[in-house]
């Protein structure tokens, strides 16, 4: 086990070596750019040029080549696209169930049946466009009476009265 003074001494030696390297790099860089005086900007420039020459930015390991999720899983189909479609399907199913639940509450019932799903989908414009070709078994039809079949309203004249 090391004692405290050994740790401090080792840290001081590493710091001195680090500073010596910085001074050497700065002087070399200043001579290369033909400067007579060395400033703090030259220190920064020398370190930047060292990073550029080494081929690494900020030191560290070079970045690994990017892999798609399909390649990393060893699959042929696009995993990201399937994941996106699953998220969209979950969102739409939650949306349909929420609207069907509202229809159930309106009828003062406790269970969602096919009829409630049909009413929820057909009464919502966006869902109707999305599911226009879908037939829901036991869903029934929307309650709709055409205007032609309704009895005609007779107009009453305001000023006329039978005497």
XYZ file of N, CA and C in Angstrom, residues 10-20:
33
model
N 4.185 11.171 -6.879
C 3.853 10.629 -8.199
C 2.998 11.600 -8.999
N 2.057 12.253 -8.335
C 1.210 13.234 -9.008
C 2.042 14.428 -9.478
N 2.980 14.861 -8.649
C 3.830 16.000 -9.020
C 4.706 15.648 -10.222
N 5.231 14.429 -10.248
C 6.077 14.015 -11.371
C 5.260 13.978 -12.658
N 4.040 13.404 -12.587
C 3.192 13.351 -13.782
C 2.809 14.748 -14.257
N 2.546 15.657 -13.319
C 2.205 17.034 -13.692
C 3.382 17.712 -14.368
N 4.603 17.480 -13.850
C 5.786 18.099 -14.447
C 6.009 17.572 -15.861
N 5.850 16.274 -16.048
C 6.011 15.688 -17.383
C 4.964 16.257 -18.331
N 3.739 16.387 -17.853
C 2.663 16.936 -18.676
C 2.981 18.374 -19.092
N 3.435 19.185 -18.128
C 3.765 20.584 -18.439
C 4.970 20.670 -19.372
N 5.968 19.803 -19.161
C 7.122 19.791 -20.070
C 6.688 19.470 -21.502
